[in-house]
Coordinates of C-alpha atoms and ligand atoms in Angstrom, one line a residue:
M715 CA 1.5 -25.1 -3.4
K716 CA 2.7 -23.9 -0.8
I717 CA 3.4 -19.9 -0.7
L718 CA 5.1 -17.6 2.6
V719 CA 4.5 -14.6 2.4
V720 CA 7.2 -12.4 3.6
N721 CA 6.8 -8.3 3.9
A722 CA 10.2 -7.1 6.0
G723 CA 10.2 -3.4 7.5
S724 CA 13.5 -2.2 8.9
S725 CA 11.7 -3.5 12.8
S726 CA 9.4 -5.8 11.8
L727 CA 8.9 -9.0 9.5
K728 CA 5.7 -9.9 9.0
Y729 CA 4.6 -13.1 7.2
Q730 CA 1.7 -15.5 6.1
L731 CA 1.6 -18.5 4.7
F732 CA -1.0 -19.6 1.5
D733 CA -1.8 -23.1 1.1
M734 CA -3.0 -22.3 -2.6
D735 CA -4.8 -25.2 -3.9
E736 CA -6.6 -24.8 -1.3
Q737 CA -7.1 -20.9 -1.4
K738 CA -6.6 -20.6 2.1
V739 CA -4.7 -18.7 5.3
L740 CA -2.7 -21.5 6.9
A741 CA -1.3 -19.1 9.4
K742 CA 0.5 -15.4 9.8
G743 CA 2.5 -13.3 12.2
N744 CA 4.4 -11.0 12.7
C745 CA 8.3 -10.7 14.7
E746 CA 8.3 -7.3 15.9
R747 CA 11.3 -5.4 17.9
I748 CA 13.4 -6.9 15.6
G749 CA 16.4 -5.3 16.4
I750 CA 16.1 -4.4 20.9
D751 CA 14.3 -7.1 22.4
G752 CA 11.8 -9.4 20.4
L753 CA 8.4 -10.4 20.6
V754 CA 6.3 -12.5 18.1
T755 CA 2.4 -13.1 17.5
H756 CA 1.7 -16.6 15.5
K757 CA -2.2 -17.0 14.2
C758 CA -3.7 -20.1 12.9
P759 CA -7.6 -20.8 12.7
G760 CA -8.9 -22.8 14.5
K761 CA -5.8 -22.4 17.2
K762 CA -5.0 -20.4 19.5
D763 CA -2.8 -17.2 18.9
Y764 CA 0.5 -17.4 20.5
Q765 CA 2.2 -14.7 21.4
A766 CA 6.2 -14.4 23.5
S767 CA 9.4 -12.5 23.4
A768 CA 12.1 -14.1 21.8
A769 CA 15.4 -12.5 21.4
F770 CA 15.7 -10.9 17.5
P771 CA 18.7 -9.1 16.7
D772 CA 18.5 -9.7 13.1
H773 CA 16.0 -11.0 10.0
R774 CA 18.1 -13.9 10.6
A775 CA 16.8 -15.1 13.9
A776 CA 13.1 -13.1 13.3
I777 CA 12.8 -16.5 9.8
A778 CA 14.5 -18.1 11.8
A779 CA 11.9 -18.5 15.1
V780 CA 9.0 -17.7 11.9
L781 CA 9.9 -21.1 10.5
A782 CA 10.6 -22.9 13.8
L783 CA 6.6 -21.7 14.8
L784 CA 5.1 -22.5 11.5
T785 CA 6.7 -26.7 11.9
D786 CA 6.0 -26.6 15.6
K787 CA 4.5 -29.8 16.8
E788 CA 1.7 -28.1 18.8
L789 CA 1.8 -24.0 17.5
G790 CA 2.9 -25.8 12.9
V791 CA 1.0 -26.4 10.4
I792 CA 3.3 -28.0 8.2
G793 CA 5.3 -30.6 9.2
S794 CA 8.6 -29.1 6.8
V795 CA 10.0 -25.6 5.6
D796 CA 10.4 -28.0 2.3
E797 CA 6.7 -28.1 2.3
I798 CA 7.4 -24.0 1.2
A799 CA 7.7 -24.1 -2.4
A800 CA 8.3 -20.5 -2.7
V801 CA 8.5 -17.3 -0.8
G802 CA 7.1 -13.6 -1.9
H803 CA 8.8 -10.8 -0.7
R804 CA 7.5 -7.3 -1.2
F805 CA 9.9 -4.3 -1.8
A806 CA 8.0 -0.9 -1.5
H807 CA 10.7 0.1 -4.3
G808 CA 11.5 -1.8 -7.7
G809 CA 12.4 1.1 -9.3
E810 CA 12.4 1.5 -13.6
K811 CA 14.1 -2.1 -14.2
L812 CA 11.8 -4.1 -11.8
R813 CA 8.4 -3.5 -13.9
K814 CA 6.8 -6.4 -12.6
S815 CA 7.4 -9.7 -10.1
S816 CA 10.4 -11.2 -10.8
V817 CA 12.5 -14.3 -9.5
L818 CA 15.4 -13.3 -7.6
G819 CA 18.6 -13.6 -9.1
E820 CA 22.0 -12.2 -8.0
E821 CA 21.0 -9.7 -11.2
E822 CA 18.1 -8.3 -9.4
M823 CA 19.1 -7.9 -5.9
K824 CA 22.0 -5.9 -7.8
Y825 CA 20.1 -3.6 -8.6
L826 CA 17.8 -3.1 -5.5
E827 CA 21.3 -3.0 -3.1
S828 CA 21.5 0.2 -6.1
I829 CA 18.3 1.8 -5.9
V830 CA 18.2 2.2 -1.9
G831 CA 18.8 6.0 -2.1
L832 CA 15.6 5.9 -3.8
N833 CA 14.3 4.1 -0.7
P834 CA 16.3 4.2 2.0
L835 CA 13.8 3.8 5.3
H836 CA 12.4 0.4 3.0
G837 CA 14.8 -0.5 1.0
P838 CA 18.1 -1.7 3.3
P839 CA 15.6 -3.2 5.8
A840 CA 13.6 -5.6 2.9
I841 CA 16.8 -6.7 0.9
S842 CA 18.0 -7.5 4.6
G843 CA 14.5 -10.1 4.9
F844 CA 14.9 -11.4 1.3
K845 CA 18.7 -12.7 1.9
A846 CA 17.7 -14.0 5.9
C847 CA 15.5 -16.3 3.7
K848 CA 17.2 -16.8 1.1
E849 CA 20.1 -18.4 3.7
V850 CA 17.1 -20.4 5.8
M851 CA 15.5 -21.5 2.3
P852 CA 17.8 -21.8 0.1
K853 CA 15.7 -24.4 -1.9
A854 CA 13.0 -22.5 -2.1
N855 CA 12.0 -19.9 -5.0
H856 CA 12.2 -16.5 -3.9
V857 CA 10.0 -14.1 -6.1
G858 CA 9.7 -9.6 -4.9
V859 CA 6.5 -8.4 -5.7
F860 CA 7.0 -4.5 -5.8
D861 CA 4.7 -1.9 -5.5
T862 CA 5.8 0.0 -8.3
S863 CA 5.4 -1.7 -10.4
Y864 CA 1.7 -1.0 -11.1
Y865 CA 2.2 1.9 -12.4
S866 CA 5.6 0.9 -15.6
D867 CA 3.1 1.2 -18.1
M868 CA 2.6 4.7 -16.7
K869 CA 2.8 7.5 -20.0
E870 CA 6.1 9.9 -20.1
E871 CA 3.5 12.8 -19.8
A872 CA 2.7 10.9 -16.2
Y873 CA 6.3 11.0 -14.3
V874 CA 8.3 12.8 -15.5
Y875 CA 8.1 15.9 -14.1
P876 CA 8.3 18.9 -15.3
I877 CA 11.6 20.3 -13.8
P878 CA 15.2 20.3 -15.7
Y879 CA 14.8 17.0 -17.8
K880 CA 18.5 16.4 -16.3
L881 CA 17.4 15.8 -12.9
Y882 CA 15.8 12.5 -13.7
E883 CA 18.2 11.4 -16.6
E884 CA 21.4 11.8 -13.5
Y885 CA 19.1 10.9 -10.4
K886 CA 16.0 9.2 -11.3
I887 CA 13.5 12.1 -9.9
R888 CA 9.9 11.1 -11.6
R889 CA 6.7 9.7 -10.3
Y890 CA 6.6 6.2 -9.0
G891 CA 4.0 6.0 -7.0
F892 CA 3.1 3.5 -4.3
H893 CA 0.7 0.6 -3.2
G894 CA 0.2 -0.6 -6.4
T895 CA -0.2 -4.0 -5.1
S896 CA -3.6 -3.0 -3.4
H897 CA -4.6 -1.0 -6.7
R898 CA -4.2 -3.8 -9.1
Y899 CA -5.9 -6.1 -6.6
V900 CA -8.6 -3.7 -5.8
A901 CA -8.8 -2.7 -9.7
G902 CA -8.3 -6.2 -10.9
K903 CA -11.9 -7.3 -8.7
A904 CA -13.8 -4.1 -9.1
A905 CA -13.2 -5.1 -13.0
E906 CA -14.3 -8.3 -12.2
L907 CA -17.5 -7.1 -11.1
L908 CA -17.9 -5.6 -14.2
G909 CA -17.4 -8.1 -16.1
N910 CA -15.0 -6.0 -18.4
P911 CA -11.2 -5.7 -18.9
N912 CA -11.1 -3.2 -20.6
A913 CA -13.1 -0.6 -17.2
K914 CA -11.7 2.4 -16.2
I915 CA -11.6 2.3 -12.7
I916 CA -10.5 4.4 -9.3
T917 CA -8.9 2.9 -6.5
C918 CA -8.8 4.8 -3.1
H919 CA -6.6 3.4 -0.8
L920 CA -7.3 5.3 2.7
G921 CA -5.5 4.3 4.9
N922 CA -3.0 5.3 7.3
G923 CA -0.7 6.1 4.2
S924 CA -3.2 6.9 1.4
S925 CA -3.2 7.3 -2.0
I926 CA -5.7 7.3 -5.6
T927 CA -5.0 5.6 -9.0
A928 CA -6.8 5.4 -12.3
T929 CA -6.5 2.1 -14.2
V930 CA -8.2 1.7 -17.9
N931 CA -7.4 -1.5 -19.8
G932 CA -5.8 -3.1 -16.2
K933 CA -2.8 -0.8 -16.4
A934 CA -2.6 1.7 -13.9
V935 CA -1.8 5.2 -16.1
D936 CA -1.9 7.7 -13.7
T937 CA -1.9 8.4 -9.5
S938 CA -1.2 10.5 -6.7
M939 CA 1.9 9.8 -4.7
G940 CA 5.4 10.9 -6.7
F941 CA 8.6 9.9 -6.7
T942 CA 7.8 9.2 -2.9
P943 CA 4.9 7.8 -1.2
Q944 CA 4.7 11.9 0.3
D945 CA 2.5 13.3 -2.9
G946 CA -0.9 13.0 -2.6
V947 CA -4.2 13.3 -1.0
P948 CA -3.6 14.0 2.8
M949 CA -2.6 10.7 4.7
G950 CA -2.1 10.3 8.5
T951 CA 1.4 11.8 9.4
R952 CA 1.9 13.0 6.2
S953 CA 1.2 15.9 3.8
G954 CA 0.0 14.6 0.3
A955 CA 0.5 17.5 -2.0
I956 CA 1.9 20.7 -0.9
D957 CA 3.0 23.9 -2.7
P958 CA 6.9 23.5 -3.1
T959 CA 7.9 26.4 -2.5
V960 CA 6.1 25.7 1.7
V961 CA 9.7 23.4 2.5
T962 CA 12.2 26.1 1.1
Y963 CA 10.4 29.1 2.8
I964 CA 9.8 26.7 6.1
Q965 CA 13.5 26.5 5.9
K966 CA 14.4 30.0 6.3
V967 CA 11.9 31.3 8.3
K968 CA 12.5 28.2 10.7
G969 CA 16.1 28.0 9.4
Y970 CA 15.3 23.9 9.3
T971 CA 17.7 21.9 8.2
A972 CA 16.1 19.7 4.4
E973 CA 16.3 16.0 7.9
E974 CA 14.1 18.4 9.6
V975 CA 11.6 20.3 7.3
D976 CA 11.1 15.3 5.6
T977 CA 10.4 15.3 9.3
L978 CA 7.5 17.9 9.5
L979 CA 6.3 16.8 6.6
N980 CA 6.3 13.1 7.0
K981 CA 5.6 13.2 10.6
E982 CA 4.2 16.0 11.9
S983 CA 1.0 16.6 9.0
G984 CA -1.4 15.6 7.6
L985 CA -4.3 14.9 9.5
Y986 CA -2.5 14.6 13.1
G987 CA -0.6 17.9 11.8
V988 CA -4.2 20.3 10.9
S989 CA -6.0 17.8 14.0
G990 CA -2.9 18.2 16.3
V991 CA -5.2 15.0 17.9
S992 CA -4.1 11.8 15.9
S993 CA -3.0 11.0 12.9
D994 CA -5.5 8.1 13.8
C995 CA -8.7 9.0 11.8
R996 CA -10.9 6.6 14.2
D997 CA -9.8 9.8 16.5
I998 CA -10.7 12.2 14.2
C999 CA -14.0 11.5 13.4
T1000 CA -14.7 10.6 17.4
A1001 CA -13.3 15.1 18.5
A1002 CA -14.8 16.3 14.8
E1003 CA -18.6 14.4 16.0
N1004 CA -17.3 16.6 20.0
G1005 CA -17.7 19.6 18.4
N1006 CA -13.3 20.0 17.2
A1007 CA -13.4 22.5 14.8
R1008 CA -10.4 21.7 13.9
A1009 CA -10.9 17.6 14.1
E1010 CA -14.0 18.4 11.8
L1011 CA -10.9 21.2 9.2
A1012 CA -8.7 17.9 8.8
L1013 CA -11.2 16.3 7.4
K1014 CA -13.0 18.6 5.4
I1015 CA -9.3 18.5 3.0
L1016 CA -8.8 15.6 2.9
V1017 CA -12.6 15.0 1.2
H1018 CA -11.5 18.0 -0.7
N1019 CA -8.7 16.7 -2.0
I1020 CA -9.7 13.2 -2.4
K1021 CA -12.3 14.7 -4.6
K1022 CA -9.8 16.8 -6.9
I1023 CA -8.3 14.2 -7.5
I1024 CA -10.9 12.4 -8.5
G1025 CA -12.0 14.8 -11.4
S1026 CA -8.8 15.3 -12.6
Y1027 CA -8.7 11.1 -13.1
V1028 CA -12.3 11.3 -15.3
A1029 CA -11.2 14.4 -17.0
E1030 CA -7.1 12.0 -17.7
M1031 CA -9.5 9.0 -18.2
N1032 CA -12.2 10.9 -20.9
G1033 CA -14.7 8.7 -18.2
G1034 CA -14.7 6.3 -15.6
D1035 CA -16.5 2.8 -14.7
A1036 CA -16.1 2.3 -11.5
L1037 CA -14.9 4.1 -8.0
V1038 CA -13.5 1.6 -5.1
F1039 CA -12.4 2.3 -2.0
T1040 CA -10.2 0.1 0.6
A1041 CA -8.1 -0.3 2.7
G1042 CA -8.6 0.6 6.8
I1043 CA -10.8 4.8 6.1
G1044 CA -11.9 3.5 2.8
E1045 CA -13.2 -0.1 4.0
N1046 CA -14.0 1.7 7.3
D1047 CA -15.1 4.9 7.1
R1048 CA -19.3 5.0 6.0
Q1049 CA -19.3 8.5 5.9
L1050 CA -16.0 9.6 5.0
R1051 CA -17.4 7.4 1.6
E1052 CA -20.6 9.6 2.1
D1053 CA -18.6 12.7 1.7
V1054 CA -16.3 12.0 -0.8
C1055 CA -19.4 10.7 -3.4
K1056 CA -22.0 13.9 -2.8
N1057 CA -22.2 16.4 -5.4
M1058 CA -20.0 13.6 -7.9
E1059 CA -23.9 13.2 -10.1
F1060 CA -22.0 15.0 -12.6
L1061 CA -19.5 12.4 -12.7
G1062 CA -21.8 9.8 -13.0
V1063 CA -20.8 9.1 -9.0
E1064 CA -24.2 8.2 -6.8
I1065 CA -24.4 5.9 -4.0
D1066 CA -27.2 4.5 -2.3
E1067 CA -26.7 6.0 0.8
A1068 CA -28.5 3.8 3.2
F1069 CA -26.7 0.9 2.1
N1070 CA -23.7 3.0 2.5
K1071 CA -23.9 3.1 5.9
S1072 CA -24.4 -0.3 6.8
C1073 CA -23.2 -2.6 4.1
P1074 CA -21.3 -5.8 6.1
R1075 CA -18.0 -4.6 6.8
G1076 CA -14.6 -7.2 5.2
E1077 CA -16.6 -7.8 2.6
I1078 CA -17.1 -6.9 -0.7
A1079 CA -20.3 -4.0 -2.0
D1080 CA -21.9 -2.8 -4.7
I1081 CA -22.7 0.7 -3.0
S1082 CA -24.0 2.2 -6.1
A1083 CA -27.0 3.8 -6.2
K1084 CA -29.7 2.1 -8.8
G1085 CA -29.2 3.6 -12.2
A1086 CA -25.0 5.2 -11.3
K1087 CA -23.6 6.1 -14.1
V1088 CA -20.0 4.7 -11.7
K1089 CA -20.4 1.8 -9.7
T1090 CA -18.8 2.6 -6.6
Y1091 CA -17.6 -0.5 -4.4
V1092 CA -16.1 -1.3 -1.4
I1093 CA -13.3 -3.6 -2.2
P1094 CA -11.3 -5.7 0.7
T1095 CA -8.0 -5.0 0.1
N1096 CA -5.3 -8.2 0.0
E1097 CA -1.7 -7.7 -0.9
E1098 CA -0.4 -10.4 0.9
Y1099 CA -2.8 -12.3 -1.5
M1100 CA -1.6 -11.1 -4.2
I1101 CA 1.9 -11.3 -3.9
A1102 CA 1.2 -15.4 -3.5
L1103 CA -0.5 -15.5 -6.1
D1104 CA 1.7 -12.8 -8.4
T1105 CA 4.5 -16.0 -6.3
Q1106 CA 2.6 -18.5 -7.5
N1107 CA 2.8 -17.4 -10.9
L1108 CA 6.5 -16.7 -11.6
T1109 CA 6.9 -20.6 -9.4
K1110 CA 4.5 -23.1 -11.6
Ligands
ADP1822 P1 -1.7 1.4 7.2 O1 -2.1 2.8 6.1 O2 -0.9 1.2 8.0 O3 -2.4 -0.1 6.8 P2 -4.6 1.0 7.5 O4 -5.2 0.4 6.4 O5 -4.9 -0.3 8.7 O6 -3.7 1.3 7.7 O7 -5.7 2.6 7.8 C1 -5.9 2.7 9.0 C2 -6.9 4.1 9.7 O8 -8.2 3.6 9.4 C3 -6.5 5.1 10.5 O9 -6.5 6.0 10.4 C4 -7.6 4.0 11.5 O10 -8.0 5.2 12.0 C5 -8.2 3.8 9.6 N1 -10.0 3.0 10.3 C6 -10.4 2.1 10.7 N2 -11.0 1.8 10.6 C7 -11.9 2.7 10.9 C8 -13.7 3.6 11.6 N3 -13.8 2.0 11.0 N4 -13.4 4.8 11.0 C9 -12.6 5.6 10.2 N5 -11.3 5.5 10.3 C10 -10.9 3.6 10.6

């Protein structure tokens, strides 16, 4: 079965075509600058990468270009669009109702449209992307996979904020959690490695956006991101958790509007805000190595906050069987992994520092020290595969 995975952003449309029988990616790429001018990158294993300018006035034009590439005589990998049995669409937000991956019918779409207010950045482009795909592939089964749905089973005490309850009832202000597809994938892999589907697992997805999730029995029990992805650990440009009155205080002393504070906390804070160097962890590591004190501080704040959340989840779960690092920073920054795991013997976390430094990139690695009570793994994430798998399961 061939499955196309689509991740539509406001000006981009990323895609991957999977052959699920062969368990391989046939082609992948990205249409960028949609609505501006248009640039497409298309890669197929064993063939030369293709990049070209193209006119993409909207998502429909972008998906039409993707299908033309996939069926192209030279660059393509399939004979006809009809070979695509199903399309898996990534949605950041499924609200309270879309609690698991679902076939997208009229009812689901109406609901997704009704909650765009909760998700103003990702909701509208994801919906446009879906509509465009449905139009050009009417015969395929279309499935929505939601970042939030992994958190649907959290207990009320984990998701209801201690603010007037009416705000939850009227405006659905609550913790939703994000990156769920990535956490579900790596937590599933860790449970497999442990040979224990009931394991207590803490997964650290540390990338440009970062979140930490606690999983027990294959279900998320808590997560660091909240009503929006802004909560939790400091990120590239997002602050992560701060005392909420900092917001109102900034508004008072600087005279900022709500939008201006939002920009400050989303685009000018986090690793970038503290270091003043960059939002990219590699640049900050280099600056810190060259003696930049604020770059060093930014990294220390990140490590401090990751540790704090890990500790709180161990307390919440009454223990832990595995700690997992994934995404750009988690998979690649060996020093950060060492710093996070240092002085956590009390919790049972101990890593093999030499292997942590030398383990191959891009592969699953067990970096735990011999005899450590808690296993520590590096597991490359694969959200697209998870989306393809859900789509396949809902198509059979
Ligand atoms: P996104 O959230 O955009 O998907 P990624 O998961 O690709 O982001 O992670 C991007 C982050 O990973 C950047 O901060 C980048 O600096 C960091 N990163 C990638 N490689 C390394 C590395 N070798 N050392 C440290 N950080 C790295």
